[in-house]
Amino acid sequence: MTPDPITEQNRRSWNAVVPAHTSHRADEAAFLRHGGSTLFPEEMALLGEIRGCRLLHLLCNTGTDSLSLAAQGAIVTGVDLSDAAIAHAQALSAASGIPATFVQADVYAYLAAAAADGLRFERIYAGYGVICWLRDLTAFAAGIARVLAPGGRFALMEFHPASNMFSADWRLAYDYPHGGAPLELPGVGDYVGAAEGGLSPSGFLPGVRDFTNPEPCTLYRWGVGEVVTALAQAGLRLRELREYCYVNGERPFERMVPATDRRWHAPPDVPAIPLMYGLAVEKDSDDE
């Protein structure tokens, strides 16, 4: 199969930024080895009990969330497009002593191959900047439905598309995302450095400064209704849909106010709007 050229370019953009992102995180292996976790309560509530579950983490990036899930007793497989991210995840698994399987693959290719091989997972998770990399929501949802075990659950934690209507200085500036409209950007940015610790629970390091990505990328703009509809049309039953007027970890706007547990809120002069959403869908226990 001929690789999708946009996907290949996105892979190069992610490969370029991974060293910048990891440069801001102090000894992740020791942090994880001694019981540290990069997870937030919101995604854990949506996932439910994971101990002993086969758990597939899609678009897992450098694997810290995957290993945090594995440390809680899940049998984890992490999948990501970026070679550099997967290499880091594999090294981190070895250094931390937390076992997990990491696979470099386009998410669509992985889901198709997993379904063909008869793989099934009781839990599937994706979170924080996932939907914008999906060129085909229908195929993504159908792929999840095929590899989700009967009675299993898919949980998504995501930045709210309503927040994408605002500029960095909180001005209403853009249309609501919909239809998978492509958005070309100069490249994946160093949002880990910009978060100044929000995405570095192991400890923040100055690391790479003034990073400029030499590889451009393309995102896809989808609305919440389109995500929910794609999952429902794949035969998955909605269990929860929640919206949050704060952001976990990342700091996408100016003048954001830090709160406890690496959360960021809008400044007092900005009305509260949903900045994240989370959902959980389930496959009926008699479905196969």
mmCIF file of C-alpha atoms in Angstrom:
data_model
loop_
_atom_site.group_PDB
_atom_site.id
_atom_site.type_symbol
_atom_site.label_atom_id
_atom_site.label_comp_id
_atom_site.label_asym_id
_atom_site.label_seq_id
_atom_site.Cartn_x
_atom_site.Cartn_y
_atom_site.Cartn_z
ATOM 1 C CA MET A 1 0.000 0.000 0.000
ATOM 2 C CA THR A 2 1.361 3.416 -0.974
ATOM 3 C CA PRO A 3 1.819 5.600 2.134
ATOM 4 C CA ASP A 4 -0.413 8.644 2.359
ATOM 5 C CA PRO A 5 1.928 11.583 1.550
ATOM 6 C CA ILE A 6 0.385 13.879 4.176
ATOM 7 C CA THR A 7 0.741 11.171 6.820
ATOM 8 C CA GLU A 8 4.371 10.674 5.860
ATOM 9 C CA GLN A 9 5.034 14.401 6.128
ATOM 10 C CA ASN A 10 3.339 14.467 9.531
ATOM 11 C CA ARG A 11 5.596 11.608 10.618
ATOM 12 C CA ARG A 12 8.648 13.666 9.693
ATOM 13 C CA SER A 13 7.287 16.668 11.580
ATOM 14 C CA TRP A 14 6.771 14.592 14.731
ATOM 15 C CA ASN A 15 10.198 12.979 14.406
ATOM 16 C CA ALA A 16 11.743 16.454 14.281
ATOM 17 C CA VAL A 17 10.015 17.712 17.443
ATOM 18 C CA VAL A 18 10.399 14.678 19.720
ATOM 19 C CA PRO A 19 13.964 15.577 20.845
ATOM 20 C CA ALA A 20 12.769 19.080 21.798
ATOM 21 C CA HIS A 21 9.825 17.715 23.787
ATOM 22 C CA THR A 22 11.875 15.126 25.670
ATOM 23 C CA SER A 23 14.583 17.677 26.448
ATOM 24 C CA HIS A 24 12.222 19.409 28.897
ATOM 25 C CA ARG A 25 11.516 16.324 31.013
ATOM 26 C CA ALA A 26 13.806 15.359 33.855
ATOM 27 C CA ASP A 27 14.551 11.670 34.484
ATOM 28 C CA GLU A 28 11.277 10.163 33.300
ATOM 29 C CA ALA A 29 12.445 6.606 33.903
ATOM 30 C CA ALA A 30 13.174 7.231 37.587
ATOM 31 C CA PHE A 31 9.894 9.134 37.954
ATOM 32 C CA LEU A 32 7.911 6.194 36.564
ATOM 33 C CA ARG A 33 10.011 3.564 38.341
ATOM 34 C CA HIS A 34 9.247 5.179 41.700
ATOM 35 C CA GLY A 35 5.501 5.291 41.132
ATOM 36 C CA GLY A 36 5.074 8.611 39.326
ATOM 37 C CA SER A 37 2.254 8.966 36.797
ATOM 38 C CA THR A 38 1.616 11.350 33.926
ATOM 39 C CA LEU A 39 -2.127 10.632 33.891
ATOM 40 C CA PHE A 40 -4.947 12.929 34.996
ATOM 41 C CA PRO A 41 -8.073 11.893 36.943
ATOM 42 C CA GLU A 42 -10.369 12.716 34.012
ATOM 43 C CA GLU A 43 -9.086 10.022 31.657
ATOM 44 C CA MET A 44 -8.877 7.449 34.433
ATOM 45 C CA ALA A 45 -12.526 8.063 35.338
ATOM 46 C CA LEU A 46 -13.539 7.531 31.706
ATOM 47 C CA LEU A 47 -11.462 4.367 31.335
ATOM 48 C CA GLY A 48 -12.759 2.734 34.511
ATOM 49 C CA GLU A 49 -11.034 -0.333 35.928
ATOM 50 C CA ILE A 50 -7.995 -1.277 33.837
ATOM 51 C CA ARG A 51 -6.127 -3.818 35.975
ATOM 52 C CA GLY A 52 -5.642 -6.994 33.984
ATOM 53 C CA CYS A 53 -7.164 -5.453 30.851
ATOM 54 C CA ARG A 54 -5.533 -5.610 27.449
ATOM 55 C CA LEU A 55 -5.280 -1.885 26.716
ATOM 56 C CA LEU A 56 -4.496 -0.294 23.358
ATOM 57 C CA HIS A 57 -3.158 3.271 23.521
ATOM 58 C CA LEU A 58 -3.518 4.935 20.130
ATOM 59 C CA LEU A 59 -1.260 7.847 19.131
ATOM 60 C CA CYS A 60 0.745 7.188 22.292
ATOM 61 C CA ASN A 61 3.561 9.651 21.525
ATOM 62 C CA THR A 62 6.663 8.965 23.672
ATOM 63 C CA GLY A 63 4.918 6.425 25.873
ATOM 64 C CA THR A 64 4.794 8.058 29.289
ATOM 65 C CA ASP A 65 1.005 7.779 29.530
ATOM 66 C CA SER A 66 1.182 4.204 28.200
ATOM 67 C CA LEU A 67 3.666 3.226 30.892
ATOM 68 C CA SER A 68 1.636 5.019 33.557
ATOM 69 C CA LEU A 69 -1.335 2.860 32.495
ATOM 70 C CA ALA A 70 0.817 -0.268 32.529
ATOM 71 C CA ALA A 71 2.001 0.559 36.048
ATOM 72 C CA GLN A 72 -1.635 0.359 37.128
ATOM 73 C CA GLY A 73 -1.861 -3.223 35.958
ATOM 74 C CA ALA A 74 -2.994 -2.927 32.323
ATOM 75 C CA ILE A 75 -1.379 -5.026 29.581
ATOM 76 C CA VAL A 76 -0.496 -2.136 27.274
ATOM 77 C CA THR A 77 0.204 -1.807 23.576
ATOM 78 C CA GLY A 78 1.095 1.701 22.430
ATOM 79 C CA VAL A 79 0.925 2.754 18.772
ATOM 80 C CA ASP A 80 2.297 5.919 17.219
ATOM 81 C CA LEU A 81 3.240 7.205 13.780
ATOM 82 C CA SER A 82 6.582 8.676 14.861
ATOM 83 C CA ASP A 83 9.682 6.486 14.757
ATOM 84 C CA ALA A 84 11.419 8.804 17.200
ATOM 85 C CA ALA A 85 8.518 8.716 19.656
ATOM 86 C CA ILE A 86 8.322 4.915 19.609
ATOM 87 C CA ALA A 87 12.101 4.544 20.027
ATOM 88 C CA HIS A 88 11.901 6.808 23.083
ATOM 89 C CA ALA A 89 8.950 4.836 24.464
ATOM 90 C CA GLN A 90 10.774 1.521 24.075
ATOM 91 C CA ALA A 91 13.882 2.885 25.785
ATOM 92 C CA LEU A 92 11.751 4.347 28.576
ATOM 93 C CA SER A 93 10.015 1.007 29.129
ATOM 94 C CA ALA A 94 13.359 -0.744 29.479
ATOM 95 C CA ALA A 95 14.849 1.943 31.739
ATOM 96 C CA SER A 96 11.800 2.159 34.017
ATOM 97 C CA GLY A 97 11.277 -1.591 34.249
ATOM 98 C CA ILE A 98 7.599 -1.200 33.279
ATOM 99 C CA PRO A 99 6.682 -3.628 30.490
ATOM 100 C CA ALA A 100 4.658 -2.497 27.487
ATOM 101 C CA THR A 101 4.641 -3.179 23.762
ATOM 102 C CA PHE A 102 5.234 -0.245 21.403
ATOM 103 C CA VAL A 103 4.526 -0.305 17.676
ATOM 104 C CA GLN A 104 5.413 2.296 15.049
ATOM 105 C CA ALA A 105 2.550 2.468 12.575
ATOM 106 C CA ASP A 106 -0.080 4.646 10.979
ATOM 107 C CA VAL A 107 -3.164 4.208 13.171
ATOM 108 C CA TYR A 108 -5.367 3.067 10.279
ATOM 109 C CA ALA A 109 -2.853 0.456 9.143
ATOM 110 C CA TYR A 110 -2.418 -0.806 12.695
ATOM 111 C CA LEU A 111 -6.150 -1.145 13.363
ATOM 112 C CA ALA A 112 -6.674 -3.006 10.086
ATOM 113 C CA ALA A 113 -3.787 -5.396 10.777
ATOM 114 C CA ALA A 114 -4.879 -5.957 14.395
ATOM 115 C CA ALA A 115 -8.417 -6.799 13.291
ATOM 116 C CA ALA A 116 -7.100 -9.208 10.648
ATOM 117 C CA ASP A 117 -4.923 -10.912 13.275
ATOM 118 C CA GLY A 118 -7.873 -11.309 15.638
ATOM 119 C CA LEU A 119 -6.464 -9.024 18.342
ATOM 120 C CA ARG A 120 -9.002 -7.745 20.863
ATOM 121 C CA PHE A 121 -8.653 -5.182 23.652
ATOM 122 C CA GLU A 122 -10.858 -4.602 26.695
ATOM 123 C CA ARG A 123 -9.815 -0.961 26.817
ATOM 124 C CA ILE A 124 -8.720 1.459 24.094
ATOM 125 C CA TYR A 125 -7.507 4.943 24.960
ATOM 126 C CA ALA A 126 -6.525 8.048 23.008
ATOM 127 C CA GLY A 127 -5.923 11.462 24.458
ATOM 128 C CA TYR A 128 -4.896 15.110 24.143
ATOM 129 C CA GLY A 129 -4.359 16.132 20.538
ATOM 130 C CA VAL A 130 -5.502 12.991 18.741
ATOM 131 C CA ILE A 131 -8.576 13.854 16.696
ATOM 132 C CA CYS A 132 -6.797 16.625 14.767
ATOM 133 C CA TRP A 133 -4.444 14.032 13.211
ATOM 134 C CA LEU A 134 -7.247 11.845 11.838
ATOM 135 C CA ARG A 135 -7.993 12.215 8.147
ATOM 136 C CA ASP A 136 -10.999 9.853 8.283
ATOM 137 C CA LEU A 137 -13.166 9.715 11.424
ATOM 138 C CA THR A 138 -15.446 7.003 10.041
ATOM 139 C CA ALA A 139 -12.561 4.622 9.354
ATOM 140 C CA PHE A 140 -11.001 5.386 12.745
ATOM 141 C CA ALA A 141 -14.229 4.618 14.622
ATOM 142 C CA ALA A 142 -14.848 1.452 12.589
ATOM 143 C CA GLY A 143 -11.302 0.279 13.309
ATOM 144 C CA ILE A 144 -11.816 0.781 17.031
ATOM 145 C CA ALA A 145 -15.099 -1.127 16.932
ATOM 146 C CA ARG A 146 -13.436 -4.084 15.205
ATOM 147 C CA VAL A 147 -10.666 -4.539 17.785
ATOM 148 C CA LEU A 148 -12.663 -3.652 20.901
ATOM 149 C CA ALA A 149 -13.622 -6.770 22.848
ATOM 150 C CA PRO A 150 -17.334 -7.330 23.594
ATOM 151 C CA GLY A 151 -18.132 -5.328 26.720
ATOM 152 C CA GLY A 152 -14.974 -3.255 26.164
ATOM 153 C CA ARG A 153 -14.624 0.508 26.338
ATOM 154 C CA PHE A 154 -12.962 3.240 24.284
ATOM 155 C CA ALA A 155 -12.114 6.451 26.144
ATOM 156 C CA LEU A 156 -11.070 9.741 24.558
ATOM 157 C CA MET A 157 -9.754 12.878 26.281
ATOM 158 C CA GLU A 158 -9.426 15.770 23.880
ATOM 159 C CA PHE A 159 -9.045 19.519 23.532
ATOM 160 C CA HIS A 160 -12.434 21.047 22.815
ATOM 161 C CA PRO A 161 -12.864 22.285 19.233
ATOM 162 C CA ALA A 162 -14.720 25.343 20.564
ATOM 163 C CA SER A 163 -11.388 26.491 21.995
ATOM 164 C CA ASN A 164 -9.921 26.369 18.470
ATOM 165 C CA MET A 165 -12.169 29.291 17.556
ATOM 166 C CA PHE A 166 -10.019 31.643 19.652
ATOM 167 C CA SER A 167 -6.628 33.200 19.015
ATOM 168 C CA ALA A 168 -3.866 32.911 21.608
ATOM 169 C CA ASP A 169 -4.984 36.232 23.126
ATOM 170 C CA TRP A 170 -8.600 35.005 23.547
ATOM 171 C CA ARG A 171 -10.126 36.807 20.548
ATOM 172 C CA LEU A 172 -12.922 35.012 18.699
ATOM 173 C CA ALA A 173 -11.181 34.605 15.356
ATOM 174 C CA TYR A 174 -11.944 31.298 13.613
ATOM 175 C CA ASP A 175 -14.880 29.198 12.441
ATOM 176 C CA TYR A 176 -15.937 26.195 14.482
ATOM 177 C CA PRO A 177 -13.956 23.151 13.270
ATOM 178 C CA HIS A 178 -15.958 20.754 11.144
ATOM 179 C CA GLY A 179 -15.858 18.457 8.154
ATOM 180 C CA GLY A 180 -12.231 17.392 8.603
ATOM 181 C CA ALA A 181 -11.054 20.535 6.844
ATOM 182 C CA PRO A 182 -7.252 20.362 6.519
ATOM 183 C CA LEU A 183 -5.151 22.985 8.286
ATOM 184 C CA GLU A 184 -1.540 23.359 7.170
ATOM 185 C CA LEU A 185 0.936 24.482 9.839
ATOM 186 C CA PRO A 186 4.685 25.224 9.787
ATOM 187 C CA GLY A 187 5.258 22.138 11.946
ATOM 188 C CA VAL A 188 4.508 20.523 15.299
ATOM 189 C CA GLY A 189 5.605 23.037 17.909
ATOM 190 C CA ASP A 190 7.387 22.711 21.228
ATOM 191 C CA TYR A 191 4.240 22.817 23.335
ATOM 192 C CA VAL A 192 6.014 20.890 26.105
ATOM 193 C CA GLY A 193 8.472 23.732 26.591
ATOM 194 C CA ALA A 194 5.668 26.308 26.387
ATOM 195 C CA ALA A 195 3.760 24.509 29.158
ATOM 196 C CA GLU A 196 6.690 25.135 31.548
ATOM 197 C CA GLY A 197 6.126 22.038 33.663
ATOM 198 C CA GLY A 198 2.483 21.325 32.901
ATOM 199 C CA LEU A 199 3.567 18.465 30.657
ATOM 200 C CA SER A 200 6.702 17.567 32.629
ATOM 201 C CA PRO A 201 5.560 15.995 35.927
ATOM 202 C CA SER A 202 8.958 14.320 36.336
ATOM 203 C CA GLY A 203 10.506 17.799 36.555
ATOM 204 C CA PHE A 204 10.892 20.615 34.046
ATOM 205 C CA LEU A 205 14.178 21.328 32.284
ATOM 206 C CA PRO A 206 14.850 24.362 30.025
ATOM 207 C CA GLY A 207 16.109 21.967 27.344
ATOM 208 C CA VAL A 208 15.961 23.036 23.706
ATOM 209 C CA ARG A 209 15.256 26.742 23.331
ATOM 210 C CA ASP A 210 13.524 28.579 20.465
ATOM 211 C CA PHE A 211 12.733 25.387 18.584
ATOM 212 C CA THR A 212 11.678 25.801 14.952
ATOM 213 C CA ASN A 213 10.366 22.695 13.224
ATOM 214 C CA PRO A 214 11.845 22.336 9.717
ATOM 215 C CA GLU A 215 9.046 19.939 8.718
ATOM 216 C CA PRO A 216 5.517 21.303 8.112
ATOM 217 C CA CYS A 217 2.416 19.341 9.059
ATOM 218 C CA THR A 218 -1.285 19.096 8.255
ATOM 219 C CA LEU A 219 -4.089 18.821 10.812
ATOM 220 C CA TYR A 220 -7.773 18.011 10.306
ATOM 221 C CA ARG A 221 -10.558 20.014 11.919
ATOM 222 C CA TRP A 222 -13.479 18.056 13.398
ATOM 223 C CA GLY A 223 -16.356 19.011 15.690
ATOM 224 C CA VAL A 224 -17.523 17.126 18.785
ATOM 225 C CA GLY A 225 -20.755 16.066 17.094
ATOM 226 C CA GLU A 226 -18.814 14.494 14.235
ATOM 227 C CA VAL A 227 -16.672 12.475 16.644
ATOM 228 C CA VAL A 228 -19.671 11.192 18.609
ATOM 229 C CA THR A 229 -21.611 10.410 15.431
ATOM 230 C CA ALA A 230 -18.726 8.424 13.915
ATOM 231 C CA LEU A 231 -18.442 6.278 17.039
ATOM 232 C CA ALA A 232 -22.215 5.768 17.238
ATOM 233 C CA GLN A 233 -22.415 4.785 13.568
ATOM 234 C CA ALA A 234 -19.663 2.225 14.208
ATOM 235 C CA GLY A 235 -22.078 0.525 16.613
ATOM 236 C CA LEU A 236 -20.573 1.806 19.865
ATOM 237 C CA ARG A 237 -22.839 2.948 22.695
ATOM 238 C CA LEU A 238 -22.176 6.307 24.341
ATOM 239 C CA ARG A 239 -21.652 5.988 28.084
ATOM 240 C CA GLU A 240 -20.371 9.467 28.981
ATOM 241 C CA LEU A 241 -19.692 12.803 27.301
ATOM 242 C CA ARG A 242 -18.152 15.464 29.535
ATOM 243 C CA GLU A 243 -16.870 19.007 28.962
ATOM 244 C CA TYR A 244 -14.293 20.832 31.079
ATOM 245 C CA CYS A 245 -13.647 24.576 31.358
ATOM 246 C CA TYR A 246 -9.927 24.098 32.013
ATOM 247 C CA VAL A 247 -6.964 22.425 30.335
ATOM 248 C CA ASN A 248 -4.798 19.613 31.653
ATOM 249 C CA GLY A 249 -1.089 20.066 31.150
ATOM 250 C CA GLU A 250 -0.859 22.158 28.004
ATOM 251 C CA ARG A 251 -1.109 25.958 28.019
ATOM 252 C CA PRO A 252 -2.713 26.964 24.688
ATOM 253 C CA PHE A 253 -3.592 30.605 25.518
ATOM 254 C CA GLU A 254 -1.969 33.675 27.005
ATOM 255 C CA ARG A 255 -2.521 34.718 30.627
ATOM 256 C CA MET A 256 -3.778 31.317 31.714
ATOM 257 C CA VAL A 257 -4.072 30.855 35.468
ATOM 258 C CA PRO A 258 -2.357 27.809 36.981
ATOM 259 C CA ALA A 259 -4.302 25.600 39.360
ATOM 260 C CA THR A 260 -3.356 22.468 41.267
ATOM 261 C CA ASP A 261 -2.406 19.221 39.552
ATOM 262 C CA ARG A 262 -0.988 20.809 36.370
ATOM 263 C CA ARG A 263 -4.273 22.394 35.285
ATOM 264 C CA TRP A 264 -4.736 25.752 33.582
ATOM 265 C CA HIS A 265 -7.823 28.003 33.713
ATOM 266 C CA ALA A 266 -8.877 31.024 31.669
ATOM 267 C CA PRO A 267 -8.018 34.431 33.202
ATOM 268 C CA PRO A 268 -10.767 36.088 35.292
ATOM 269 C CA ASP A 269 -11.803 38.497 32.510
ATOM 270 C CA VAL A 270 -12.545 35.678 30.040
ATOM 271 C CA PRO A 271 -15.909 33.861 30.263
ATOM 272 C CA ALA A 272 -15.610 30.151 30.938
ATOM 273 C CA ILE A 273 -15.765 28.078 27.767
ATOM 274 C CA PRO A 274 -15.148 24.351 27.337
ATOM 275 C CA LEU A 275 -11.447 23.793 26.762
ATOM 276 C CA MET A 276 -11.489 19.979 26.876
ATOM 277 C CA TYR A 277 -13.990 17.199 26.438
ATOM 278 C CA GLY A 278 -13.954 13.520 27.260
ATOM 279 C CA LEU A 279 -16.099 10.607 26.225
ATOM 280 C CA ALA A 280 -16.450 6.896 26.792
ATOM 281 C CA VAL A 281 -18.194 4.483 24.442
ATOM 282 C CA GLU A 282 -18.746 0.772 24.900
ATOM 283 C CA LYS A 283 -19.233 -2.280 22.731
ATOM 284 C CA ASP A 284 -22.223 -4.425 23.694
ATOM 285 C CA SER A 285 -21.209 -7.642 25.412
ATOM 286 C CA ASP A 286 -23.026 -9.780 22.826
ATOM 287 C CA ASP A 287 -21.380 -7.956 19.881
ATOM 288 C CA GLU A 288 -18.614 -9.654 17.917
#
